PDB file of C-alpha atoms in Angstrom:
ATOM      1  CA  MET A  23     113.765 107.417  82.597  1.00 37.00           C
ATOM      2  CA  GLU A  24     111.202 108.469  85.155  1.00 41.00           C
ATOM      3  CA  PRO A  25     112.001 111.186  87.854  1.00 43.00           C
ATOM      4  CA  GLN A  26     113.381 109.822  90.989  1.00 47.00           C
ATOM      5  CA  ALA A  27     110.555 110.996  93.426  1.00 53.00           C
ATOM      6  CA  ASN A  28     108.367 107.965  91.434  1.00 74.00           C
ATOM      7  CA  TYR A  29     110.556 105.485  92.751  1.00 85.00           C
ATOM      8  CA  PHE A  30     109.138 103.636  96.128  1.00 89.00           C
ATOM      9  CA  GLY A  31     112.525 104.016  97.956  1.00 91.00           C
ATOM     10  CA  ASP A  32     112.350 107.800  97.449  1.00 90.00           C
ATOM     11  CA  LYS A  33     108.946 108.091  98.671  1.00 92.00           C
ATOM     12  CA  LEU A  34     109.896 105.724 101.703  1.00 94.00           C
ATOM     13  CA  LYS A  35     112.967 107.777 102.660  1.00 94.00           C
ATOM     14  CA  LYS A  36     110.995 111.486 102.205  1.00 93.00           C
ATOM     15  CA  CYS A  37     108.491 110.051 104.756  1.00 94.00           C
ATOM     16  CA  ARG A  38     110.963 108.648 107.209  1.00 95.00           C
ATOM     17  CA  GLU A  39     112.851 111.983 107.236  1.00 96.00           C
ATOM     18  CA  GLU A  40     109.482 114.040 107.518  1.00 95.00           C
ATOM     19  CA  ARG A  41     109.003 112.090 110.856  1.00 94.00           C
ATOM     20  CA  GLY A  42     112.610 112.895 111.850  1.00 96.00           C
ATOM     21  CA  TRP A  43     113.231 108.883 112.054  1.00 95.00           C
ATOM     22  CA  SER A  44     116.712 107.065 111.319  1.00 95.00           C
ATOM     23  CA  GLN A  45     116.641 103.938 109.256  1.00 94.00           C
ATOM     24  CA  GLU A  46     117.406 102.137 112.698  1.00 94.00           C
ATOM     25  CA  LYS A  47     113.950 103.615 114.104  1.00 95.00           C
ATOM     26  CA  LEU A  48     112.115 102.750 111.125  1.00 95.00           C
ATOM     27  CA  ALA A  49     113.224  99.261 111.113  1.00 93.00           C
ATOM     28  CA  ASN A  50     112.394  98.932 114.729  1.00 93.00           C
ATOM     29  CA  GLU A  51     108.782 100.058 114.060  1.00 93.00           C
ATOM     30  CA  LEU A  52     108.608  97.711 111.190  1.00 93.00           C
ATOM     31  CA  HIS A  53     110.422  94.489 113.067  1.00 92.00           C
ATOM     32  CA  VAL A  54     112.839  94.266 110.112  1.00 92.00           C
ATOM     33  CA  SER A  55     116.645  94.922 109.819  1.00 92.00           C
ATOM     34  CA  ARG A  56     118.421  98.610 108.956  1.00 92.00           C
ATOM     35  CA  GLN A  57     119.779  96.815 106.436  1.00 93.00           C
ATOM     36  CA  ALA A  58     116.191  96.157 104.522  1.00 91.00           C
ATOM     37  CA  VAL A  59     115.193  99.574 105.162  1.00 94.00           C
ATOM     38  CA  TYR A  60     118.219 100.752 103.557  1.00 94.00           C
ATOM     39  CA  LYS A  61     117.642  98.259 100.573  1.00 93.00           C
ATOM     40  CA  TRP A  62     114.312  99.528 100.182  1.00 92.00           C
ATOM     41  CA  GLU A  63     115.121 103.172 100.115  1.00 93.00           C
ATOM     42  CA  ALA A  64     118.410 102.553  97.689  1.00 92.00           C
ATOM     43  CA  ASN A  65     115.498 100.955  95.293  1.00 87.00           C
ATOM     44  CA  LYS A  66     117.386  97.693  95.619  1.00 88.00           C
ATOM     45  CA  GLY A  67     114.571  95.487  96.672  1.00 86.00           C
ATOM     46  CA  TYR A  68     111.029  95.862  97.936  1.00 87.00           C
ATOM     47  CA  PRO A  69     109.190  95.142 101.240  1.00 89.00           C
ATOM     48  CA  ASP A  70     106.920  92.138 100.857  1.00 87.00           C
ATOM     49  CA  ILE A  71     103.036  93.011 101.304  1.00 85.00           C
ATOM     50  CA  GLN A  72     102.757  92.923 104.926  1.00 89.00           C
ATOM     51  CA  ASN A  73     105.478  95.299 105.321  1.00 90.00           C
ATOM     52  CA  LEU A  74     103.977  97.602 102.589  1.00 91.00           C
ATOM     53  CA  ILE A  75     100.769  97.651 104.497  1.00 91.00           C
ATOM     54  CA  ARG A  76     102.513  98.323 107.795  1.00 93.00           C
ATOM     55  CA  ILE A  77     104.507 101.130 106.067  1.00 95.00           C
ATOM     56  CA  SER A  78     101.254 102.301 104.615  1.00 93.00           C
ATOM     57  CA  ASP A  79      99.441 102.261 108.025  1.00 94.00           C
ATOM     58  CA  LEU A  80     102.428 103.900 109.873  1.00 94.00           C
ATOM     59  CA  PHE A  81     102.940 107.113 107.859  1.00 94.00           C
ATOM     60  CA  GLY A  82      98.967 107.236 106.914  1.00 94.00           C
ATOM     61  CA  ILE A  83      99.269 106.965 103.078  1.00 91.00           C
ATOM     62  CA  THR A  84      97.902 104.606 100.661  1.00 91.00           C
ATOM     63  CA  ILE A  85      99.603 101.793  99.324  1.00 87.00           C
ATOM     64  CA  ASP A  86      98.691 103.228  95.826  1.00 85.00           C
ATOM     65  CA  GLU A  87     100.394 106.401  96.911  1.00 85.00           C
ATOM     66  CA  LEU A  88     103.616 104.494  97.620  1.00 85.00           C
ATOM     67  CA  ILE A  89     103.980 102.351  94.636  1.00 82.00           C
ATOM     68  CA  ARG A  90     102.540 104.588  91.817  1.00 82.00           C
ATOM     69  CA  GLY A  91     105.039 105.444  89.393  1.00 78.00           C
ATOM     70  CA  ASP A  92     107.500 102.633  90.341  1.00 77.00           C
ATOM     71  CA  LYS A  93     107.224 100.621  87.493  1.00 77.00           C
ATOM     72  CA  LYS A  94     109.531  97.968  88.517  1.00 76.00           C
ATOM     73  CA  MET A  95     107.866  97.551  91.786  1.00 74.00           C
ATOM     74  CA  GLN A  96     104.703  97.031  89.938  1.00 69.00           C
ATOM     75  CA  GLU A  97     106.321  94.442  87.790  1.00 71.00           C
ATOM     76  CA  THR A  98     107.771  92.527  90.895  1.00 68.00           C
ATOM     77  CA  ILE A  99     104.341  92.400  92.426  1.00 63.00           C
ATOM     78  CA  SER A 100     103.011  90.892  89.245  1.00 54.00           C
ATOM     79  CA  ILE A 101     105.877  88.477  89.304  1.00 48.00           C
ATOM     80  CA  ASP A 102     105.020  87.457  92.979  1.00 48.00           C
ATOM     81  CA  GLU A 103     101.014  86.648  91.884  1.00 47.00           C
ATOM     82  CA  GLY A 104     102.601  84.287  89.301  1.00 47.00           C
ATOM     83  CA  GLU A 105     104.951  82.445  92.005  1.00 50.00           C
ATOM     84  CA  LEU A 106     101.806  81.676  93.778  1.00 48.00           C
ATOM     85  CA  PHE A 107     100.501  79.642  90.671  1.00 50.00           C
ATOM     86  CA  ASP A 108     104.067  78.064  90.586  1.00 51.00           C
ATOM     87  CA  GLN A 109     103.667  77.057  93.878  1.00 52.00           C
ATOM     88  CA  LEU A 110     100.392  75.206  93.541  1.00 54.00           C
ATOM     89  CA  SER A 111     101.693  73.559  90.520  1.00 63.00           C
ATOM     90  CA  ASP A 112     104.932  72.014  92.259  1.00 74.00           C
ATOM     91  CA  PRO A 113     105.674  68.454  91.077  1.00 83.00           C
ATOM     92  CA  GLY A 114     107.152  67.744  94.525  1.00 84.00           C
ATOM     93  CA  PHE A 115     103.572  67.871  95.887  1.00 85.00           C
ATOM     94  CA  TYR A 116     102.113  65.608  93.670  1.00 87.00           C
ATOM     95  CA  LEU A 117     104.937  63.116  93.879  1.00 89.00           C
ATOM     96  CA  GLY A 118     104.990  63.160  97.368  1.00 89.00           C
ATOM     97  CA  ILE A 119     100.995  62.680  97.552  1.00 90.00           C
ATOM     98  CA  LEU A 120     101.588  59.530  95.420  1.00 92.00           C
ATOM     99  CA  LEU A 121     104.150  58.208  97.273  1.00 92.00           C
ATOM    100  CA  ILE A 122     101.976  58.402 100.351  1.00 91.00           C
ATOM    101  CA  PHE A 123      99.064  56.658  98.710  1.00 91.00           C
ATOM    102  CA  ILE A 124     101.329  53.884  97.563  1.00 92.00           C
ATOM    103  CA  GLY A 125     102.659  53.585 101.264  1.00 89.00           C
ATOM    104  CA  ILE A 126      98.817  53.321 102.481  1.00 90.00           C
ATOM    105  CA  PHE A 127      97.180  51.228  99.753  1.00 91.00           C
ATOM    106  CA  ILE A 128     100.036  48.789  98.569  1.00 90.00           C
ATOM    107  CA  PHE A 129     102.294  48.257 101.386  1.00 86.00           C
ATOM    108  CA  ASP A 130     101.647  47.167 105.118  1.00 84.00           C
ATOM    109  CA  GLY A 131     103.795  47.862 108.175  1.00 87.00           C
ATOM    110  CA  PRO A 132     106.744  49.252 108.391  1.00 89.00           C
ATOM    111  CA  LEU A 133     106.913  50.032 104.431  1.00 90.00           C
ATOM    112  CA  THR A 134     103.655  52.393 104.653  1.00 91.00           C
ATOM    113  CA  ASN A 135     105.369  54.417 107.462  1.00 91.00           C
ATOM    114  CA  THR A 136     108.504  54.507 105.337  1.00 92.00           C
ATOM    115  CA  PHE A 137     106.715  55.390 102.392  1.00 91.00           C
ATOM    116  CA  SER A 138     104.501  58.286 104.076  1.00 92.00           C
ATOM    117  CA  LEU A 139     107.745  59.555 105.583  1.00 93.00           C
ATOM    118  CA  ILE A 140     109.301  59.838 102.209  1.00 92.00           C
ATOM    119  CA  GLY A 141     105.955  61.334 100.783  1.00 90.00           C
ATOM    120  CA  LEU A 142     105.958  64.067 103.470  1.00 91.00           C
ATOM    121  CA  LEU A 143     109.747  64.902 103.215  1.00 91.00           C
ATOM    122  CA  THR A 144     108.837  65.028  99.228  1.00 89.00           C
ATOM    123  CA  ILE A 145     106.503  67.679  99.715  1.00 87.00           C
ATOM    124  CA  VAL A 146     108.102  69.751 102.102  1.00 87.00           C
ATOM    125  CA  PHE A 147     111.853  69.658 100.563  1.00 87.00           C
ATOM    126  CA  PHE A 148     111.676  68.809  96.819  1.00 85.00           C
ATOM    127  CA  THR A 149     111.481  72.591  95.383  1.00 80.00           C
ATOM    128  CA  ASP A 150     114.346  73.279  97.618  1.00 80.00           C
ATOM    129  CA  THR A 151     116.400  70.287  96.756  1.00 83.00           C
ATOM    130  CA  VAL A 152     116.099  70.931  93.118  1.00 81.00           C
ATOM    131  CA  GLN A 153     117.044  74.510  93.373  1.00 80.00           C
ATOM    132  CA  SER A 154     120.057  73.359  95.273  1.00 81.00           C
ATOM    133  CA  LEU A 155     120.854  70.795  92.598  1.00 82.00           C
ATOM    134  CA  LYS A 156     120.686  73.242  90.077  1.00 81.00           C
ATOM    135  CA  THR A 157     123.078  75.830  91.794  1.00 81.00           C
ATOM    136  CA  LEU A 158     125.382  72.964  92.329  1.00 82.00           C
ATOM    137  CA  PHE A 159     125.556  72.332  88.758  1.00 83.00           C
ATOM    138  CA  LYS A 160     125.653  75.693  87.766  1.00 74.00           C
ATOM    139  CA  LYS A 161     128.849  76.289  89.444  1.00 62.00           C
TER     140      LYS A 161
END
């Protein structure tokens, strides 16, 4: 197991304490909750890339210095990049576009509007609906 000093949360806590800041003060500076700062410092979660950049700027250290040595965080960042591809390959998007085209080119009048609305709702909510159904049926 790696030494504790290599974890992002420990580096963040050290930077915060060197400034004499409380978790609340850091949370206010980053516009996040104190619980988020606690979670990061306890190595139970990681900030998103925007907050990582803010932390880097706030303490005058590079992102590399913050995350180097924290293999788990590096893997999380790699996983997040893969999620971007997953979002682009969302079947709800394609199904929604198909419904919109069917409404525009095949039907006329109220059915065009209905299919367009259903298509837009499919694009926006398909993934969330599928996730909710999966969660519901796991229980």
